[in-house]
Short mmCIF file of N, CA and C in Angstrom, two decimals:
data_model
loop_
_atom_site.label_atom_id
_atom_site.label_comp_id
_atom_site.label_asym_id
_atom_site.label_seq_id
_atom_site.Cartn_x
_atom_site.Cartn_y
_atom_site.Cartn_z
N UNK A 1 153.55 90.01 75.96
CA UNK A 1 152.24 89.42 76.20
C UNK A 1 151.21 90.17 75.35
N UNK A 2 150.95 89.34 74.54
CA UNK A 2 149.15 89.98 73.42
C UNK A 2 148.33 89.63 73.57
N UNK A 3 148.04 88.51 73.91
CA UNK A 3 147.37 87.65 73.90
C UNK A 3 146.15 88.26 75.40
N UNK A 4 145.04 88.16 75.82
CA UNK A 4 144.33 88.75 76.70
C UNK A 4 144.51 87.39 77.69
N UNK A 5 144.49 87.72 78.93
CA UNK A 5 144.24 87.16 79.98
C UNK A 5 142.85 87.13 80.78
N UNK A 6 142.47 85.69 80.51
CA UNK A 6 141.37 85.78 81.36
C UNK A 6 140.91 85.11 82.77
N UNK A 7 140.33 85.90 83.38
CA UNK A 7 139.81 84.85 85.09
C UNK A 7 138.81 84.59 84.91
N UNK A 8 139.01 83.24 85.36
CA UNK A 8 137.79 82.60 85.61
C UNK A 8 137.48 82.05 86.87
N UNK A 9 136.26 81.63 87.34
CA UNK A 9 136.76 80.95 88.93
C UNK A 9 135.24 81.37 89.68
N UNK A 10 134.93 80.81 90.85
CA UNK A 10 133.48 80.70 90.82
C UNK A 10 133.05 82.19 91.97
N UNK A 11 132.15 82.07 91.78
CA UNK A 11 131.76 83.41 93.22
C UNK A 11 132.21 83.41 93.91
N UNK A 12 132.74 84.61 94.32
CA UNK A 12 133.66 84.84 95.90
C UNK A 12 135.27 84.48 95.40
N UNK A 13 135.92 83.76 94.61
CA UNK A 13 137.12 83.86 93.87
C UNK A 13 138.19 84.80 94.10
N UNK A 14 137.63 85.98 93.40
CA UNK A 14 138.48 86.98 93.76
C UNK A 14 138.72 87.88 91.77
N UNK A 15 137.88 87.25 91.20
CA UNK A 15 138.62 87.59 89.78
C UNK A 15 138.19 89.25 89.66
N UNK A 16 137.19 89.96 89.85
CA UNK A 16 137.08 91.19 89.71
C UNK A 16 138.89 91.88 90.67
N UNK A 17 138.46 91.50 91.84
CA UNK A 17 139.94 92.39 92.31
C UNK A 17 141.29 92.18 92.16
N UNK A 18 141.83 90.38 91.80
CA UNK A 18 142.58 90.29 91.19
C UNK A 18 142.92 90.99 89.95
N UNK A 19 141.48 91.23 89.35
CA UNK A 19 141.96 91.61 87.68
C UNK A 19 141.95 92.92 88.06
N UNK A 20 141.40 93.90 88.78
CA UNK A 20 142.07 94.80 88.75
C UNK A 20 143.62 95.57 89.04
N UNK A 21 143.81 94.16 89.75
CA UNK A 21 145.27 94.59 90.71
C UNK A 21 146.11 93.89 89.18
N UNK A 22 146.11 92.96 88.73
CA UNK A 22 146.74 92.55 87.54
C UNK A 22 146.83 93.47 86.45
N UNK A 23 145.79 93.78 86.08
CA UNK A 23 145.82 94.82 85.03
C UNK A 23 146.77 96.51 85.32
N UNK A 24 146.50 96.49 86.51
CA UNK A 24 147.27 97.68 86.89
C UNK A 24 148.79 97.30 86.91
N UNK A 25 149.59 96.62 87.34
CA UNK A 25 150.66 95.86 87.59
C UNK A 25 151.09 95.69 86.04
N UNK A 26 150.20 95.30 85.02
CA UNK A 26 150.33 94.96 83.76
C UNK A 26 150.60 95.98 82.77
N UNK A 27 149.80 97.60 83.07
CA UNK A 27 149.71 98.50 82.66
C UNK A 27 148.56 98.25 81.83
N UNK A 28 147.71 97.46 81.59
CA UNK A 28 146.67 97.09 80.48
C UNK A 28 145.24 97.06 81.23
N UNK A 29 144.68 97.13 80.43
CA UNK A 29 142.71 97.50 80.87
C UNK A 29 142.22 96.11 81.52
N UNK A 30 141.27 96.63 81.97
CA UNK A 30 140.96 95.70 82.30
C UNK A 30 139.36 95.36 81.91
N UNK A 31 138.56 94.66 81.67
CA UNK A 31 137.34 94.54 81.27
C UNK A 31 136.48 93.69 82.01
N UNK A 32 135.85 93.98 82.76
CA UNK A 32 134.85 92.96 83.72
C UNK A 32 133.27 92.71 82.94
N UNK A 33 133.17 91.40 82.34
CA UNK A 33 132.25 90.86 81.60
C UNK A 33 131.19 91.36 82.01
N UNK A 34 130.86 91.29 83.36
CA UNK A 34 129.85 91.25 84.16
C UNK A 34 129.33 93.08 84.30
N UNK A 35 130.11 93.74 84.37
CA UNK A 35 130.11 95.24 84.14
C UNK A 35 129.87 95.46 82.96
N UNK A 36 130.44 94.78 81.97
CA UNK A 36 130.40 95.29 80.47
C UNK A 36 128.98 95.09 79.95
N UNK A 37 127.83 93.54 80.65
CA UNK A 37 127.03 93.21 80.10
C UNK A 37 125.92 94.33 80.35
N UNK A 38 126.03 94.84 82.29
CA UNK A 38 124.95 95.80 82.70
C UNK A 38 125.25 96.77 82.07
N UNK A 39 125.83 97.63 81.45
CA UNK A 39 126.23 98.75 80.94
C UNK A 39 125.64 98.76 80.00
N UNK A 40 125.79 97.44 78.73
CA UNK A 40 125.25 97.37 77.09
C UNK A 40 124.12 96.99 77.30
N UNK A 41 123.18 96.19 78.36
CA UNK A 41 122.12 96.17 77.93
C UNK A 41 121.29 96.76 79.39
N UNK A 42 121.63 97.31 79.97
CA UNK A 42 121.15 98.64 80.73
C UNK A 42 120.38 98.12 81.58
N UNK A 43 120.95 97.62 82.50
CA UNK A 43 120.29 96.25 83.62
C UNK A 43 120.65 95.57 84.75
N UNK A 44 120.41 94.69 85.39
CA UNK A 44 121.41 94.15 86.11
C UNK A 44 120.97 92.92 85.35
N UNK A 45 122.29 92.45 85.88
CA UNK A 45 122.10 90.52 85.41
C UNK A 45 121.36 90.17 86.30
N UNK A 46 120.73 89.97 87.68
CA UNK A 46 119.50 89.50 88.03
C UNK A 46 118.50 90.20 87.49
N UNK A 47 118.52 91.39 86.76
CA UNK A 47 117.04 92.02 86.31
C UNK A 47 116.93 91.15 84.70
N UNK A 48 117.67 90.54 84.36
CA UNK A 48 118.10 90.13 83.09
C UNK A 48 117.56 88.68 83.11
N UNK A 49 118.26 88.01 83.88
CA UNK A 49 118.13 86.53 84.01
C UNK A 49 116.38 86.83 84.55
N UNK A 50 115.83 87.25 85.69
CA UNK A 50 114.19 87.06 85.62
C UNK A 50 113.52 87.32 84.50
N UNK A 51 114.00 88.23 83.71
CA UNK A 51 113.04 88.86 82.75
C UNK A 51 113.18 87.73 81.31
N UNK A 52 114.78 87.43 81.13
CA UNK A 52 114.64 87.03 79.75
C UNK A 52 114.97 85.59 79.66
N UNK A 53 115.29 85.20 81.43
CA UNK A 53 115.81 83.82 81.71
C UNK A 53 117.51 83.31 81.66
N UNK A 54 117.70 82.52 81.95
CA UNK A 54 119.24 81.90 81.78
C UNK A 54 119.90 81.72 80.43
N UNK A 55 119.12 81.54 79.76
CA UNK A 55 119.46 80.92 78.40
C UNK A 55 119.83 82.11 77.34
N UNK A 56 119.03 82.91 77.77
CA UNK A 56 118.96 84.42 76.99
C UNK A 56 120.39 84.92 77.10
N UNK A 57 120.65 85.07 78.83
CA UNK A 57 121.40 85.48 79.48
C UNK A 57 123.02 84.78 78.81
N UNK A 58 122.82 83.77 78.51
CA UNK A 58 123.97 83.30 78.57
C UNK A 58 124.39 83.29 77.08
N UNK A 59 123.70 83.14 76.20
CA UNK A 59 123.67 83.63 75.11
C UNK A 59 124.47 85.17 74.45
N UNK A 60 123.63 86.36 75.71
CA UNK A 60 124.06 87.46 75.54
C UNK A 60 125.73 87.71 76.27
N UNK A 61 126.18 86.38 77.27
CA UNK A 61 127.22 86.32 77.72
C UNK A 61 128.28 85.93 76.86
N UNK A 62 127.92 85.27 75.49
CA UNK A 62 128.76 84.52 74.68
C UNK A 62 129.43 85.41 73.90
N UNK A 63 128.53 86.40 73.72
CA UNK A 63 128.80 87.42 72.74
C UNK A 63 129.71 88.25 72.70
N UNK A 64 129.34 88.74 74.28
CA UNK A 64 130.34 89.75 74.79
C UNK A 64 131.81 89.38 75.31
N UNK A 65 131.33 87.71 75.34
CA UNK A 65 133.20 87.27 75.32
C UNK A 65 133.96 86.68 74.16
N UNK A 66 133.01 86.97 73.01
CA UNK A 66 133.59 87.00 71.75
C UNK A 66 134.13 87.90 71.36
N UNK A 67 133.34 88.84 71.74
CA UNK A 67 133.75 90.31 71.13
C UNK A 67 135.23 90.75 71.90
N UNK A 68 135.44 90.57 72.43
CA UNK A 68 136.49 90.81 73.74
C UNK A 68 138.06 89.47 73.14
N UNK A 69 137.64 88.58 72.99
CA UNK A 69 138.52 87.81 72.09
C UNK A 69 138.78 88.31 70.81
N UNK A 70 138.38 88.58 70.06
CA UNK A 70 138.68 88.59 68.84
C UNK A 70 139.29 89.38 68.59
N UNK A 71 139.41 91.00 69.31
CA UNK A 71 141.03 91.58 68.65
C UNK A 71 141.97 91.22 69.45
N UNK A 72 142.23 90.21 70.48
CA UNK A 72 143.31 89.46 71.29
C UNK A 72 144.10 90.57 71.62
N UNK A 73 143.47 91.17 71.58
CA UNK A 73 144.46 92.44 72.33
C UNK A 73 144.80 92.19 74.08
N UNK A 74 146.44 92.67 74.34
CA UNK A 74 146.57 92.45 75.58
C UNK A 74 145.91 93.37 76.76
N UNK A 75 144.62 92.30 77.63
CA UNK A 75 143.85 92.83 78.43
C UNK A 75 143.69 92.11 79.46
N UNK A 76 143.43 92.47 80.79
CA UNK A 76 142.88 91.11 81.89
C UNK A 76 141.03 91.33 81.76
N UNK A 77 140.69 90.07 81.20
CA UNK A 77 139.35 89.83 81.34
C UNK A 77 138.39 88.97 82.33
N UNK A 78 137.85 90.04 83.40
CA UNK A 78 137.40 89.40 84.78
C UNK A 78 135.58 88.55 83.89
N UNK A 79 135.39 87.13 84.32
CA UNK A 79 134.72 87.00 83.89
C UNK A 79 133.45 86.62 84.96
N UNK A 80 131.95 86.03 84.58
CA UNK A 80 130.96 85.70 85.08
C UNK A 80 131.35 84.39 85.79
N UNK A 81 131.62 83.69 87.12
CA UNK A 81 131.22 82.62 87.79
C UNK A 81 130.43 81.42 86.45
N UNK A 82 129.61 81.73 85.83
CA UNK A 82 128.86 80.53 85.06
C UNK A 82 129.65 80.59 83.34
N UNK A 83 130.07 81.38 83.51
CA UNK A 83 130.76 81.67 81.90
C UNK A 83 131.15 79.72 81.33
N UNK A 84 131.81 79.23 82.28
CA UNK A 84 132.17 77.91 81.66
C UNK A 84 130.92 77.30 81.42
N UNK A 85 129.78 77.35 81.89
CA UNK A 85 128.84 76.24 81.61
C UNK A 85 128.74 76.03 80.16
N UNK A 86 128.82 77.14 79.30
CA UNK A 86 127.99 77.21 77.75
C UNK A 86 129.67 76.63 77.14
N UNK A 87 129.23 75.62 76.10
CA UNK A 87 130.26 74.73 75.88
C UNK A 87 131.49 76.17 74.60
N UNK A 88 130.04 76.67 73.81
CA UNK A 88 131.42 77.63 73.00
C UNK A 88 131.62 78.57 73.64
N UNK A 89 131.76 78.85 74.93
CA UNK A 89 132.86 79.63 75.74
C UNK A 89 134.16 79.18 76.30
N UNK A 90 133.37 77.77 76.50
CA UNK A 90 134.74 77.08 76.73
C UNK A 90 135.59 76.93 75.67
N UNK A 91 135.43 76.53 74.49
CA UNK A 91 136.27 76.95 73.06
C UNK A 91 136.44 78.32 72.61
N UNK A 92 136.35 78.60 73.24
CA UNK A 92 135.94 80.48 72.88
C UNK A 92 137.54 80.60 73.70
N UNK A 93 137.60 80.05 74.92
CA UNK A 93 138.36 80.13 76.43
C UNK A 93 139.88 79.76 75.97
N UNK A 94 139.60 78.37 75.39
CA UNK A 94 140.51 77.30 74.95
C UNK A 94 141.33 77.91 74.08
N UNK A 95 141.12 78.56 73.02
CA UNK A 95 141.56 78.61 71.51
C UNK A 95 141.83 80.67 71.73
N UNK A 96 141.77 81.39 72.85
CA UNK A 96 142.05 82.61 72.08
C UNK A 96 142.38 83.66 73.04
N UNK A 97 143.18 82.72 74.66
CA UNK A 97 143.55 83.44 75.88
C UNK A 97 144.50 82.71 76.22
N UNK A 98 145.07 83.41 77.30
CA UNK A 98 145.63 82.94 78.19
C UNK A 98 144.91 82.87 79.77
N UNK A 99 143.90 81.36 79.93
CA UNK A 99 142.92 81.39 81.29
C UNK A 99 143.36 81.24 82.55
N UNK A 100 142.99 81.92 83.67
CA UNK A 100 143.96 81.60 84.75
C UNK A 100 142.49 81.18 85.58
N UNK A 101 142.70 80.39 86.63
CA UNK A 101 141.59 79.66 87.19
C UNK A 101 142.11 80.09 88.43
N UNK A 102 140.84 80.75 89.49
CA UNK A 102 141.12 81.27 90.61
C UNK A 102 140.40 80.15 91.55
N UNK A 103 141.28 79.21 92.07
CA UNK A 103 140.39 78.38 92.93
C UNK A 103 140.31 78.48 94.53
N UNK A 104 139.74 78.34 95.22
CA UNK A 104 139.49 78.19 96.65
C UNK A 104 138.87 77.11 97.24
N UNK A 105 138.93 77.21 98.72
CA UNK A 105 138.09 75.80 99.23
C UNK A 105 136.81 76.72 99.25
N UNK A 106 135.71 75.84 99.37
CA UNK A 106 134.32 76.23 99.44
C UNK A 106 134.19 77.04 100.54
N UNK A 107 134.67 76.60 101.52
CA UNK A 107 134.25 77.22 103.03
C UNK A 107 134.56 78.62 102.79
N UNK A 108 135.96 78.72 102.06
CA UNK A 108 136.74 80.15 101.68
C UNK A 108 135.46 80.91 100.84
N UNK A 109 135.07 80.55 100.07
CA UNK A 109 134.23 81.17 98.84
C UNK A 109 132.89 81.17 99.66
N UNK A 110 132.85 80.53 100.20
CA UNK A 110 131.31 80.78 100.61
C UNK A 110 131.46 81.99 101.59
N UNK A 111 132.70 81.81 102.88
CA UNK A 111 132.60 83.17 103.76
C UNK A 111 132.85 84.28 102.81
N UNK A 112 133.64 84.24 102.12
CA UNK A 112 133.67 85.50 100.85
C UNK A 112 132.24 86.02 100.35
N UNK A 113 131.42 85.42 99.56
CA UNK A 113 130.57 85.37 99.12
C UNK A 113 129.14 86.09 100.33
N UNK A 114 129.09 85.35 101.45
CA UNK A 114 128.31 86.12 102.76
C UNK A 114 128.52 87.21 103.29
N UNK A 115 130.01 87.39 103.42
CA UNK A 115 130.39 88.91 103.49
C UNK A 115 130.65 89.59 103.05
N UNK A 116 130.43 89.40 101.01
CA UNK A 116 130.77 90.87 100.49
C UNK A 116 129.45 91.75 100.56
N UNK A 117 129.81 92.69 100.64
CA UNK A 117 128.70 94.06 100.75
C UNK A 117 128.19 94.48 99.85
N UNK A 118 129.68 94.43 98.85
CA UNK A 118 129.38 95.32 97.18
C UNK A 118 128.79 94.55 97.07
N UNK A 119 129.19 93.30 96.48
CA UNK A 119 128.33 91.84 95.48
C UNK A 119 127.30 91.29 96.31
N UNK A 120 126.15 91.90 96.84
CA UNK A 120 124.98 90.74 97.28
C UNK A 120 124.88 89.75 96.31
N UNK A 121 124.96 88.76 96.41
CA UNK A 121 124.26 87.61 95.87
C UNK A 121 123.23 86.89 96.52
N UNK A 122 121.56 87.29 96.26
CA UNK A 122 121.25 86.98 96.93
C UNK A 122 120.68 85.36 97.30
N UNK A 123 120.43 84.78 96.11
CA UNK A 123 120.69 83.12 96.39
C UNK A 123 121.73 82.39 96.66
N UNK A 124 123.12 82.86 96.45
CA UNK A 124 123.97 82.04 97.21
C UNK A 124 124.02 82.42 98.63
N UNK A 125 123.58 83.09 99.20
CA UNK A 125 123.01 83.46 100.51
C UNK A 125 121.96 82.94 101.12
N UNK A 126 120.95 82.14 100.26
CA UNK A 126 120.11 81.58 100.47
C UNK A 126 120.60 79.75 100.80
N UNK A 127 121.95 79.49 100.32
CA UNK A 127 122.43 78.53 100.40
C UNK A 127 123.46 77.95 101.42
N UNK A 128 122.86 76.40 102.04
CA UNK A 128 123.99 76.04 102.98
C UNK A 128 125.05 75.87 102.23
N UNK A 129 126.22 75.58 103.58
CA UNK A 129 127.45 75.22 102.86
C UNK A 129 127.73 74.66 102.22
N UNK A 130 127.26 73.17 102.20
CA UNK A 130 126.63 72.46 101.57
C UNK A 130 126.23 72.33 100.11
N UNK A 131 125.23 73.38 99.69
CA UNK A 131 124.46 73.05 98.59
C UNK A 131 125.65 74.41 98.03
N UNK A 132 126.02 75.04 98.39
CA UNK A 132 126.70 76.46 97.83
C UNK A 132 128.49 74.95 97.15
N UNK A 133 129.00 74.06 98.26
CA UNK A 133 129.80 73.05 97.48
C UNK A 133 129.52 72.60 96.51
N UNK A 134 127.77 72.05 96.68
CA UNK A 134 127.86 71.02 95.59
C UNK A 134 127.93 71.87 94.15
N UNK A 135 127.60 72.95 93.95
CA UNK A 135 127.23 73.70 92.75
C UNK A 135 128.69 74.21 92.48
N UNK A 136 129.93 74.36 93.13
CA UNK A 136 131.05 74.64 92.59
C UNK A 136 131.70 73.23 92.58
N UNK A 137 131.44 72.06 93.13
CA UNK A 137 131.80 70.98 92.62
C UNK A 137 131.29 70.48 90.99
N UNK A 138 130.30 70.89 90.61
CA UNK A 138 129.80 70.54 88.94
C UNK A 138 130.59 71.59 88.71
N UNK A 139 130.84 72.56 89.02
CA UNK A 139 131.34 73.03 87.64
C UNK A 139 133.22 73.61 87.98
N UNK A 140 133.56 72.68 89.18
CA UNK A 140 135.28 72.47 88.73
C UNK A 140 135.95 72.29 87.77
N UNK A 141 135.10 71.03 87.41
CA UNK A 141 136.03 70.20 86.14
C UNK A 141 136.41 70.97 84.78
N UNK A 142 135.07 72.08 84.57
CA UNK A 142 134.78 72.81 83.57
C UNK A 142 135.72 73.95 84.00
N UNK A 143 136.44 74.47 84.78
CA UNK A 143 137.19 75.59 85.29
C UNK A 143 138.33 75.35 84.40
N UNK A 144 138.86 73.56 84.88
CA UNK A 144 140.14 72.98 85.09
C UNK A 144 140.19 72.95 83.85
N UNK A 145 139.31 72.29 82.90
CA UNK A 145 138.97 72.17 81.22
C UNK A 145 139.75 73.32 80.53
N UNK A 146 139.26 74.66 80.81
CA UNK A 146 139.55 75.69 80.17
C UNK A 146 141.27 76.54 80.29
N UNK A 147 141.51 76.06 81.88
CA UNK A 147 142.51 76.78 81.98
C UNK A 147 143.73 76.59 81.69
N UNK A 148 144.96 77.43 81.38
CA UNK A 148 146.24 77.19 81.27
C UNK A 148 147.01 77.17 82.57
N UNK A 149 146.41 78.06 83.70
CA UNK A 149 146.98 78.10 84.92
C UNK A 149 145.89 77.99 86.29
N UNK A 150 145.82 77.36 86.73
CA UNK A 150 145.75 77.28 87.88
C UNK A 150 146.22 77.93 89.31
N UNK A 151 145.66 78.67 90.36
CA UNK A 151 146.43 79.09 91.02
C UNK A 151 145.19 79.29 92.36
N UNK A 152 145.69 78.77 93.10
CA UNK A 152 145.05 78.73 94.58
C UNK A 152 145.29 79.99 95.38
N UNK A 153 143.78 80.37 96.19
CA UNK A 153 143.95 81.35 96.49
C UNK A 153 143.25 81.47 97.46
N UNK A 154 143.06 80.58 98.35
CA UNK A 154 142.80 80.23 100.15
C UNK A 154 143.62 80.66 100.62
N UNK A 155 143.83 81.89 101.88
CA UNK A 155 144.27 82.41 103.30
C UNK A 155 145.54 83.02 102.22
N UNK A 156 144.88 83.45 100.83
CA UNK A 156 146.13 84.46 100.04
C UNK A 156 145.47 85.81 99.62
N UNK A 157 146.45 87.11 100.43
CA UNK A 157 146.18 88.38 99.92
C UNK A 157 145.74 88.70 98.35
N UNK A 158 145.03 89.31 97.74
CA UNK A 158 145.08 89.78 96.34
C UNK A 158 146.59 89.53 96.13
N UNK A 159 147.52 90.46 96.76
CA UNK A 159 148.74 90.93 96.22
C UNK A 159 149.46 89.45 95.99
N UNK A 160 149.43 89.11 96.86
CA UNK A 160 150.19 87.68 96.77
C UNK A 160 149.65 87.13 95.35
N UNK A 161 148.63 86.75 95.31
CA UNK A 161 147.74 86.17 94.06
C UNK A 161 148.30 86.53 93.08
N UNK A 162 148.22 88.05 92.98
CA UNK A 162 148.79 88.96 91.43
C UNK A 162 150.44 88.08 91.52
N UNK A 163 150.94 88.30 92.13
CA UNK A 163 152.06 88.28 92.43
C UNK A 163 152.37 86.80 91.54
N UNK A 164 151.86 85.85 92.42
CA UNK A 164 152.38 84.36 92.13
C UNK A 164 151.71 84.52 90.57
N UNK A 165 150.81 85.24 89.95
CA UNK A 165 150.53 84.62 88.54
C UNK A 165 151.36 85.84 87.30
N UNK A 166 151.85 86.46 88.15
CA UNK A 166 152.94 87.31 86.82
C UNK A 166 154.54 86.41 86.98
N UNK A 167 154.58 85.77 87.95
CA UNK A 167 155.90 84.54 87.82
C UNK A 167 155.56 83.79 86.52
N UNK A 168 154.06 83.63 86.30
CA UNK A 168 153.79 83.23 85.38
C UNK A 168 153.37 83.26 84.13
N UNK A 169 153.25 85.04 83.78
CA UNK A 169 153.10 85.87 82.92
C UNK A 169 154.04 86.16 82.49
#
């Protein structure tokens, strides 16, 4: 395997701890987009997105998952929840990984999402069940678009998860 592996999959998913448990299992690094971006530009991504907006943001997201593609070196790459929206990520996605799509039911992702401690998010907290669905319903299709694997991960341990996607590694 050379080729980098990437997660994708919406808030509450699981791709930061999957990819860590994968990468370890794998013996290979692991790189969390979302870590990599606060680090290089010395911030948080909500201090980022108010200050320079979405567009900025996502822009500076493109970059850093270019850079991360292009020596295709074998790595698990945990990515941003919105990463699919910007269309050359999705060709970015398409053409230079191997994508694994971490899906759940909403209800799953949303109790995930309310009770993590580390990850406040604080507008999807601001959101019913409801409106927290409809916003991972737009951007399913775009998950499904990108990925090579698919793999469900409602009322499933990390381990299990890692597990069922190196059957497939």
């Amino acid at each position: 395997m050379n080729n980098p592996i990437v997660l994708v999959g919406f808030m509450g998913s699981g791709k930061t701890t999957i990819g860590t448990l994968l990468a370890e299992k794998l013996s290979i690094s692991l790189v969390d987009l979302d870590e990599l971006f606060e680090q290089k530009y010395a911030t948080t991504i909500a201090q980022y997105f108010e200050k320079q907006g979405e567009a900025r943001f996502r822009q500076a997201e493109t970059l850093l998952l270019e850079e991360q593609l292009i020596d295709s070196k074998a790595q698990v790459i945990s990515t941003g929840g919105g990463i699919i929206l910007n269309q050359m990520n999705r060709t970015l996605l398409k053409n230079g990984a191997t994508v694994i799509f971490l899906e759940a039911s909403t209800v799953e992702l949303y109790q995930r999402v309310i009770h993590d401690q580390k990850n406040v998010r604080p507008l999807a907290r601001q959101k019913t069940v409801a409106e927290f669905s409809a916003l991972y319903q737009t951007r399913k299709a775009l998950y499904q678009e990108v990925a090579t694997l698919q793999i469900e991960t409602t009322n499933k341990s990390p381990q299990e998860i890692v597990s069922e996607i190196l059957t497939y590694c």
